[in-house]
mmCIF file of C-alpha atoms in Angstrom:
data_model
loop_
_atom_site.group_PDB
_atom_site.id
_atom_site.type_symbol
_atom_site.label_atom_id
_atom_site.label_comp_id
_atom_site.label_asym_id
_atom_site.label_seq_id
_atom_site.Cartn_x
_atom_site.Cartn_y
_atom_site.Cartn_z
ATOM 1 C CA SER A 1 -3.593 1.253 19.608
ATOM 2 C CA GLN A 2 -2.027 3.848 16.345
ATOM 3 C CA THR A 3 -3.550 5.742 14.264
ATOM 4 C CA ILE A 4 -2.932 7.309 10.534
ATOM 5 C CA HIS A 5 -4.361 10.982 9.781
ATOM 6 C CA GLN A 6 -3.900 12.566 6.550
ATOM 7 C CA TRP A 7 -5.642 15.753 5.274
ATOM 8 C CA PRO A 8 -6.972 17.040 3.220
ATOM 9 C CA ALA A 9 -8.946 14.162 2.228
ATOM 10 C CA THR A 10 -9.581 15.766 -1.233
ATOM 11 C CA LEU A 11 -8.308 18.623 -3.043
ATOM 12 C CA VAL A 12 -8.437 20.672 -6.099
ATOM 13 C CA GLN A 13 -5.446 22.683 -7.224
ATOM 14 C CA PRO A 14 -4.840 24.758 -10.565
ATOM 15 C CA VAL A 15 -1.707 23.789 -12.330
ATOM 16 C CA GLY A 16 1.201 25.324 -11.197
ATOM 17 C CA SER A 17 -0.253 26.233 -7.810
ATOM 18 C CA PRO A 18 1.697 24.975 -4.354
ATOM 19 C CA LEU A 19 0.876 21.548 -2.994
ATOM 20 C CA SER A 20 1.411 20.821 0.685
ATOM 21 C CA LEU A 21 -0.255 17.097 2.143
ATOM 22 C CA GLU A 22 0.256 15.852 5.761
ATOM 23 C CA CYS A 23 0.480 12.756 7.467
ATOM 24 C CA THR A 24 0.775 12.337 11.172
ATOM 25 C CA VAL A 25 1.138 9.203 12.937
ATOM 26 C CA GLU A 26 -0.029 8.901 16.829
ATOM 27 C CA GLY A 27 0.272 5.947 19.143
ATOM 28 C CA THR A 28 4.038 5.106 18.137
ATOM 29 C CA SER A 29 7.228 6.765 18.411
ATOM 30 C CA ASN A 30 10.534 6.666 15.891
ATOM 31 C CA PRO A 31 8.217 5.330 12.406
ATOM 32 C CA ASN A 32 9.177 4.815 9.350
ATOM 33 C CA LEU A 33 7.109 7.045 7.097
ATOM 34 C CA TYR A 34 6.396 6.608 3.524
ATOM 35 C CA TRP A 35 4.436 8.472 0.936
ATOM 36 C CA TYR A 36 3.034 6.243 -2.190
ATOM 37 C CA ARG A 37 0.708 7.707 -5.548
ATOM 38 C CA GLN A 38 -1.460 5.759 -7.111
ATOM 39 C CA ALA A 39 -2.826 6.880 -10.429
ATOM 40 C CA ALA A 40 -5.879 6.013 -11.648
ATOM 41 C CA GLY A 41 -6.312 2.568 -12.506
ATOM 42 C CA ARG A 42 -2.683 2.032 -11.696
ATOM 43 C CA GLY A 43 -0.851 0.516 -9.024
ATOM 44 C CA LEU A 44 1.012 1.933 -5.957
ATOM 45 C CA GLN A 45 4.683 3.954 -6.703
ATOM 46 C CA LEU A 46 6.898 4.830 -3.861
ATOM 47 C CA LEU A 47 7.828 7.893 -3.735
ATOM 48 C CA PHE A 48 9.583 8.832 -0.436
ATOM 49 C CA TYR A 49 10.633 7.259 2.269
ATOM 50 C CA SER A 50 11.673 8.649 5.892
ATOM 51 C CA VAL A 51 13.677 6.595 9.076
ATOM 52 C CA GLY A 52 14.235 9.451 10.953
ATOM 53 C CA ILE A 53 13.521 13.146 11.377
ATOM 54 C CA GLY A 54 14.906 15.419 8.636
ATOM 55 C CA GLN A 55 15.900 12.135 6.750
ATOM 56 C CA ILE A 56 14.381 11.702 3.629
ATOM 57 C CA SER A 57 15.053 9.091 0.525
ATOM 58 C CA SER A 58 13.591 10.084 -2.469
ATOM 59 C CA GLU A 59 12.605 7.159 -5.033
ATOM 60 C CA VAL A 60 11.389 8.746 -7.872
ATOM 61 C CA PRO A 61 12.734 12.087 -9.336
ATOM 62 C CA GLN A 62 9.925 14.783 -10.114
ATOM 63 C CA ASN A 63 8.598 18.109 -8.944
ATOM 64 C CA LEU A 64 7.381 16.810 -5.502
ATOM 65 C CA SER A 65 9.672 16.926 -2.129
ATOM 66 C CA ALA A 66 8.831 15.257 1.233
ATOM 67 C CA SER A 67 9.909 16.929 4.667
ATOM 68 C CA ARG A 68 9.782 15.055 8.370
ATOM 69 C CA PRO A 69 9.613 18.481 10.741
ATOM 70 C CA GLN A 70 8.289 16.597 13.739
ATOM 71 C CA ASP A 71 8.857 12.513 14.364
ATOM 72 C CA ARG A 72 5.370 11.772 14.153
ATOM 73 C CA GLN A 73 4.863 13.841 10.908
ATOM 74 C CA PHE A 74 5.302 13.454 7.185
ATOM 75 C CA ILE A 75 4.576 16.162 4.562
ATOM 76 C CA LEU A 76 4.644 16.219 0.873
ATOM 77 C CA SER A 77 5.067 19.485 -1.526
ATOM 78 C CA SER A 78 5.201 20.665 -4.680
ATOM 79 C CA LYS A 79 6.294 24.338 -6.008
ATOM 80 C CA LYS A 80 4.079 24.234 -8.928
ATOM 81 C CA LEU A 81 1.741 21.441 -9.628
ATOM 82 C CA LEU A 82 1.427 19.819 -13.112
ATOM 83 C CA LEU A 83 -1.496 17.927 -14.881
ATOM 84 C CA SER A 84 0.265 14.331 -13.837
ATOM 85 C CA ASP A 85 0.530 15.297 -10.263
ATOM 86 C CA SER A 86 -2.964 14.086 -10.130
ATOM 87 C CA GLY A 87 -3.695 10.492 -8.070
ATOM 88 C CA PHE A 88 -4.282 9.010 -4.593
ATOM 89 C CA TYR A 89 -1.535 9.732 -2.404
ATOM 90 C CA LEU A 90 -1.217 7.596 0.491
ATOM 91 C CA CYS A 91 0.675 7.895 3.707
ATOM 92 C CA ALA A 92 1.652 4.802 5.365
ATOM 93 C CA TRP A 93 4.039 3.942 8.553
ATOM 94 C CA SER A 94 5.614 0.926 9.993
ATOM 95 C CA VAL A 95 7.798 0.051 13.072
ATOM 96 C CA LEU A 96 10.321 -2.595 13.805
ATOM 97 C CA SER A 97 8.592 -5.314 11.404
ATOM 98 C CA ASP A 98 7.649 -4.791 8.227
ATOM 99 C CA THR A 99 4.353 -4.409 8.311
ATOM 100 C CA GLN A 100 3.158 -0.955 6.729
ATOM 101 C CA TYR A 101 0.019 0.381 7.709
ATOM 102 C CA PHE A 102 -1.790 2.925 5.602
ATOM 103 C CA GLY A 103 -3.864 6.360 5.792
ATOM 104 C CA PRO A 104 -7.326 7.239 4.923
ATOM 105 C CA GLY A 105 -5.397 8.722 1.610
ATOM 106 C CA THR A 106 -5.509 12.495 -0.296
ATOM 107 C CA ARG A 107 -7.236 12.709 -3.672
ATOM 108 C CA LEU A 108 -5.546 15.379 -5.331
ATOM 109 C CA THR A 109 -7.159 16.425 -9.041
ATOM 110 C CA VAL A 110 -5.074 19.588 -10.895
ATOM 111 C CA LEU A 111 -6.723 21.457 -13.278
ATOM 112 C CA GLY B 1 15.252 -6.000 -8.094
ATOM 113 C CA ASP B 2 12.210 -7.149 -6.460
ATOM 114 C CA SER B 3 9.043 -7.527 -8.126
ATOM 115 C CA VAL B 4 5.355 -9.198 -7.959
ATOM 116 C CA THR B 5 2.993 -10.480 -10.525
ATOM 117 C CA GLN B 6 -0.548 -10.614 -10.017
ATOM 118 C CA MET B 7 -3.445 -12.447 -12.006
ATOM 119 C CA GLU B 8 -5.049 -9.750 -14.489
ATOM 120 C CA GLY B 9 -7.996 -8.564 -13.649
ATOM 121 C CA PRO B 10 -11.279 -7.326 -13.737
ATOM 122 C CA VAL B 11 -12.491 -10.686 -11.481
ATOM 123 C CA THR B 12 -16.479 -11.321 -11.422
ATOM 124 C CA LEU B 13 -17.799 -13.776 -9.349
ATOM 125 C CA SER B 14 -21.497 -14.597 -7.840
ATOM 126 C CA GLU B 15 -21.835 -14.620 -3.797
ATOM 127 C CA GLU B 16 -20.101 -17.874 -2.640
ATOM 128 C CA ALA B 17 -18.603 -18.538 -5.314
ATOM 129 C CA PHE B 18 -14.795 -19.943 -4.811
ATOM 130 C CA LEU B 19 -12.283 -17.481 -5.249
ATOM 131 C CA THR B 20 -8.487 -17.293 -6.216
ATOM 132 C CA ILE B 21 -6.092 -14.558 -6.914
ATOM 133 C CA ASN B 22 -2.960 -15.643 -8.295
ATOM 134 C CA CYS B 23 0.109 -14.267 -7.275
ATOM 135 C CA THR B 24 4.186 -14.941 -8.077
ATOM 136 C CA TYR B 25 6.974 -12.969 -6.985
ATOM 137 C CA THR B 26 10.682 -12.042 -7.558
ATOM 138 C CA ALA B 27 13.396 -11.122 -5.084
ATOM 139 C CA THR B 28 16.186 -12.896 -3.100
ATOM 140 C CA GLY B 29 16.816 -14.368 0.027
ATOM 141 C CA TYR B 30 13.117 -14.842 2.317
ATOM 142 C CA PRO B 31 10.903 -11.448 1.623
ATOM 143 C CA SER B 32 7.947 -10.850 3.903
ATOM 144 C CA LEU B 33 4.630 -11.374 1.557
ATOM 145 C CA PHE B 34 1.453 -9.382 1.830
ATOM 146 C CA TRP B 35 -2.014 -8.934 0.981
ATOM 147 C CA TYR B 36 -3.669 -5.687 1.069
ATOM 148 C CA VAL B 37 -7.425 -4.779 -0.217
ATOM 149 C CA GLN B 38 -8.899 -1.713 -0.898
ATOM 150 C CA TYR B 39 -12.352 -0.328 -0.897
ATOM 151 C CA PRO B 40 -13.522 2.398 -3.452
ATOM 152 C CA GLY B 41 -12.093 5.237 -1.925
ATOM 153 C CA GLU B 42 -10.138 4.033 0.394
ATOM 154 C CA GLY B 43 -6.945 3.879 1.475
ATOM 155 C CA LEU B 44 -5.106 -0.172 1.841
ATOM 156 C CA GLN B 45 -5.845 -2.225 4.551
ATOM 157 C CA LEU B 46 -3.713 -4.985 5.700
ATOM 158 C CA LEU B 47 -5.588 -8.217 4.928
ATOM 159 C CA LEU B 48 -3.116 -10.969 5.862
ATOM 160 C CA LYS B 49 0.777 -11.663 6.034
ATOM 161 C CA ALA B 50 3.215 -14.576 5.755
ATOM 162 C CA THR B 51 6.862 -14.157 6.984
ATOM 163 C CA LYS B 52 8.351 -17.453 6.226
ATOM 164 C CA ALA B 53 8.260 -20.648 3.820
ATOM 165 C CA ASP B 54 4.956 -22.471 4.674
ATOM 166 C CA ASP B 55 3.229 -19.957 6.966
ATOM 167 C CA LYS B 56 -0.051 -19.448 6.248
ATOM 168 C CA GLY B 57 -1.745 -16.088 6.629
ATOM 169 C CA SER B 58 -5.095 -15.944 6.955
ATOM 170 C CA ASN B 59 -8.116 -13.390 7.849
ATOM 171 C CA LYS B 60 -12.028 -12.646 7.327
ATOM 172 C CA GLY B 61 -11.973 -16.127 5.547
ATOM 173 C CA PHE B 62 -9.286 -15.106 3.191
ATOM 174 C CA GLU B 63 -5.693 -17.478 3.246
ATOM 175 C CA ALA B 64 -2.595 -17.275 1.653
ATOM 176 C CA THR B 65 0.285 -19.729 1.684
ATOM 177 C CA TYR B 66 3.836 -18.550 1.517
ATOM 178 C CA ARG B 67 5.364 -21.397 -1.047
ATOM 179 C CA LYS B 68 8.983 -20.479 -1.700
ATOM 180 C CA GLU B 69 9.447 -23.511 -3.866
ATOM 181 C CA THR B 70 6.705 -21.830 -6.369
ATOM 182 C CA THR B 71 7.830 -18.061 -4.905
ATOM 183 C CA SER B 72 3.964 -17.847 -5.296
ATOM 184 C CA PHE B 73 1.431 -16.306 -2.302
ATOM 185 C CA HIS B 74 -1.863 -17.037 -4.278
ATOM 186 C CA LEU B 75 -5.400 -15.293 -2.124
ATOM 187 C CA GLU B 76 -8.023 -17.489 -1.760
ATOM 188 C CA LYS B 77 -11.520 -17.610 -0.203
ATOM 189 C CA GLY B 78 -13.708 -20.343 -0.388
ATOM 190 C CA SER B 79 -17.426 -18.418 -0.318
ATOM 191 C CA VAL B 80 -16.909 -14.897 -1.228
ATOM 192 C CA GLN B 81 -19.509 -12.308 -0.332
ATOM 193 C CA VAL B 82 -20.927 -8.967 -1.659
ATOM 194 C CA SER B 83 -18.811 -7.011 0.623
ATOM 195 C CA ASP B 84 -15.481 -8.821 -0.665
ATOM 196 C CA SER B 85 -15.814 -6.270 -3.696
ATOM 197 C CA ALA B 86 -12.623 -4.314 -3.972
ATOM 198 C CA VAL B 87 -9.107 -3.966 -5.270
ATOM 199 C CA TYR B 88 -6.697 -6.571 -3.587
ATOM 200 C CA PHE B 89 -2.748 -5.775 -3.618
ATOM 201 C CA CYS B 90 -0.289 -8.357 -3.330
ATOM 202 C CA ALA B 91 2.896 -6.924 -1.998
ATOM 203 C CA LEU B 92 6.463 -8.118 -0.517
ATOM 204 C CA THR B 93 9.276 -6.181 1.683
ATOM 205 C CA PRO B 94 12.595 -7.502 1.685
ATOM 206 C CA SER B 95 14.277 -9.787 4.103
ATOM 207 C CA SER B 96 16.373 -6.786 5.316
ATOM 208 C CA GLY B 97 17.018 -3.160 5.724
ATOM 209 C CA SER B 98 16.502 -0.167 7.796
ATOM 210 C CA ALA B 99 12.879 0.639 5.640
ATOM 211 C CA ARG B 100 11.870 -2.151 4.298
ATOM 212 C CA GLN B 101 10.113 -1.167 1.256
ATOM 213 C CA LEU B 102 6.773 -2.621 -0.131
ATOM 214 C CA THR B 103 6.664 -3.478 -3.713
ATOM 215 C CA PHE B 104 3.086 -3.975 -5.042
ATOM 216 C CA GLY B 105 1.734 -6.400 -7.831
ATOM 217 C CA SER B 106 -0.829 -4.179 -10.513
ATOM 218 C CA GLY B 107 -3.952 -4.907 -8.131
ATOM 219 C CA THR B 108 -6.934 -7.446 -9.109
ATOM 220 C CA GLN B 109 -10.501 -5.542 -9.105
ATOM 221 C CA LEU B 110 -12.690 -8.161 -7.730
ATOM 222 C CA THR B 111 -16.498 -7.707 -8.054
ATOM 223 C CA VAL B 112 -19.025 -10.004 -6.461
ATOM 224 C CA LEU B 113 -22.637 -10.169 -7.263
ATOM 225 C CA PRO B 114 -25.469 -10.988 -5.391
#
């Protein structure tokens, strides 16, 4: 069966510091991968998606970036965090069908 | 573009009450429709889905029917439990595309009281 992992689970970072969040999927090959952000009390916003290694599509211009160095690894990064980057970050995967399956999420607080 | 509209929350019910959370959508063609549930502090879990008109998705006592004529996918449960307290999201993906992006509604907070 397929599983999706995200880490860290919780992160507190100062403004201006770098960020690296990691997502890995097990039990499947060539998944589509997605990064979403959920701000407090609000819905989900798609940030990036990837259909293959090195292929990244950005949905929202911002100071975040994404990379996919391996087939089942998706990384969300920032060089300098802003207060507005605080939120709950969710990774998701899908294969063939249109159903997306979500990871447990990373709660990021920028102080 | 595609959009999903959910009924505003929060919704508070007593245990064993009937639940309806309304969801309507705007999209071209025949999108796939989903309900996801998010328990406090957790990621989203797929609750049910429907991929074509008149399909009924069901899981854990929850049901939703894909109504093309009214562009709706309302979530229902006959008797809610305290453990159903969560945020519920209606969502859709388009009928084609290499990476079918989910479009979410704003979510509906459900609280069930004992």
